[in-house]
Amino acid sequence: MAFSKDGQYLIAVGVEYGSSLCVYEISSGKVLDMAVLYDQYTNKIKVDPNVDGTHIQFITVGNNALLNIWRFDTQRQKLIFNSVSQPEMIKHVNFLTADFTGYMAQPTGTYLIVIGDSEGALVAYDQEKNTYVDLGTSRGRLINGPIGGISIKNNIIVIASQEGEIKTYPIVGHSIQPEDP
């Protein structure tokens, strides 16, 4: 589940109708729109904090490198869906959690979706370029075990494994600076 930035809406995934994503209006308790997810196992919903206006943008991540970008138009009360294609090399990986960077200076010149996976690595996606990008970690393991949590603030990324290990890495330019060996 995830609340919209303004707290007026709740986005949730449930099992009704064979697994569905619903947008609820908090004040009325009504479902405003929903989408059936079919065979998509969703592990995390994350609202994009960088988007303002008459819509809510959010992502869902899940098994088999599932990344979907959603937009809910609050005036028309309609969900808009965009599925992201996975590169062959990561289709076997389960995406477990995600966060958004702040605006990153050139050469990136945008902000990224950073995703923690079941192998202890991070994957990044650039929405403007519609492509996965290298964070300078070369798909290496940054933490022991699956990544259970990510938090990004002030060019610092904190990742936590599902086993309780926590590591902090600076984001310099457009890459994550792993610890020295």
mmCIF file of N, CA, C and O in Angstrom, residues 5 22 45-46 57 62 64 98 110 119 148 153 168:
data_model
loop_
_atom_site.group_PDB
_atom_site.id
_atom_site.type_symbol
_atom_site.label_atom_id
_atom_site.label_comp_id
_atom_site.label_asym_id
_atom_site.label_seq_id
_atom_site.Cartn_x
_atom_site.Cartn_y
_atom_site.Cartn_z
ATOM 1 N N LYS A 5 0.901 11.644 -2.249
ATOM 2 C CA LYS A 5 1.684 12.677 -1.572
ATOM 3 C C LYS A 5 0.811 13.570 -0.698
ATOM 4 O O LYS A 5 1.214 13.962 0.396
ATOM 5 N N CYS A 22 -5.985 -1.159 -6.695
ATOM 6 C CA CYS A 22 -7.112 -0.232 -6.519
ATOM 7 C C CYS A 22 -6.619 1.120 -6.014
ATOM 8 O O CYS A 22 -5.665 1.195 -5.248
ATOM 9 N N ILE A 45 4.670 -0.975 -3.854
ATOM 10 C CA ILE A 45 4.084 0.189 -4.531
ATOM 11 C C ILE A 45 4.824 1.400 -3.973
ATOM 12 O O ILE A 45 4.996 1.524 -2.759
ATOM 13 N N LYS A 46 5.260 2.290 -4.851
ATOM 14 C CA LYS A 46 5.962 3.493 -4.404
ATOM 15 C C LYS A 46 5.456 4.689 -5.187
ATOM 16 O O LYS A 46 5.466 4.695 -6.415
ATOM 17 N N GLN A 57 1.594 9.799 -9.783
ATOM 18 C CA GLN A 57 2.391 8.810 -10.507
ATOM 19 C C GLN A 57 2.998 7.865 -9.488
ATOM 20 O O GLN A 57 3.476 8.301 -8.439
ATOM 21 N N GLY A 62 7.887 -6.133 -8.860
ATOM 22 C CA GLY A 62 7.537 -7.485 -8.453
ATOM 23 C C GLY A 62 8.472 -8.532 -9.012
ATOM 24 O O GLY A 62 9.564 -8.232 -9.507
ATOM 25 N N ASN A 64 10.146 -11.549 -11.291
ATOM 26 C CA ASN A 64 10.553 -11.627 -12.704
ATOM 27 C C ASN A 64 10.821 -10.244 -13.290
ATOM 28 O O ASN A 64 10.418 -9.942 -14.404
ATOM 29 N N ALA A 98 11.735 -0.271 -3.951
ATOM 30 C CA ALA A 98 12.181 0.796 -4.848
ATOM 31 C C ALA A 98 12.079 2.147 -4.171
ATOM 32 O O ALA A 98 11.348 2.319 -3.197
ATOM 33 N N THR A 110 18.206 14.138 -14.821
ATOM 34 C CA THR A 110 16.857 13.691 -14.515
ATOM 35 C C THR A 110 16.877 13.045 -13.139
ATOM 36 O O THR A 110 17.836 13.176 -12.402
ATOM 37 N N GLU A 119 18.861 -10.452 -5.349
ATOM 38 C CA GLU A 119 20.256 -10.882 -5.331
ATOM 39 C C GLU A 119 21.162 -9.906 -4.584
ATOM 40 O O GLU A 119 22.379 -10.023 -4.633
ATOM 41 N N GLY A 148 15.660 -5.574 1.192
ATOM 42 C CA GLY A 148 14.317 -5.428 1.730
ATOM 43 C C GLY A 148 13.854 -3.986 1.841
ATOM 44 O O GLY A 148 12.669 -3.718 1.957
ATOM 45 N N LYS A 153 18.016 10.007 0.100
ATOM 46 C CA LYS A 153 17.836 11.392 0.550
ATOM 47 C C LYS A 153 19.180 12.100 0.454
ATOM 48 O O LYS A 153 20.206 11.550 0.859
ATOM 49 N N THR A 168 25.212 2.178 3.685
ATOM 50 C CA THR A 168 24.989 3.520 3.161
ATOM 51 C C THR A 168 26.024 3.797 2.081
ATOM 52 O O THR A 168 27.205 3.510 2.264
#
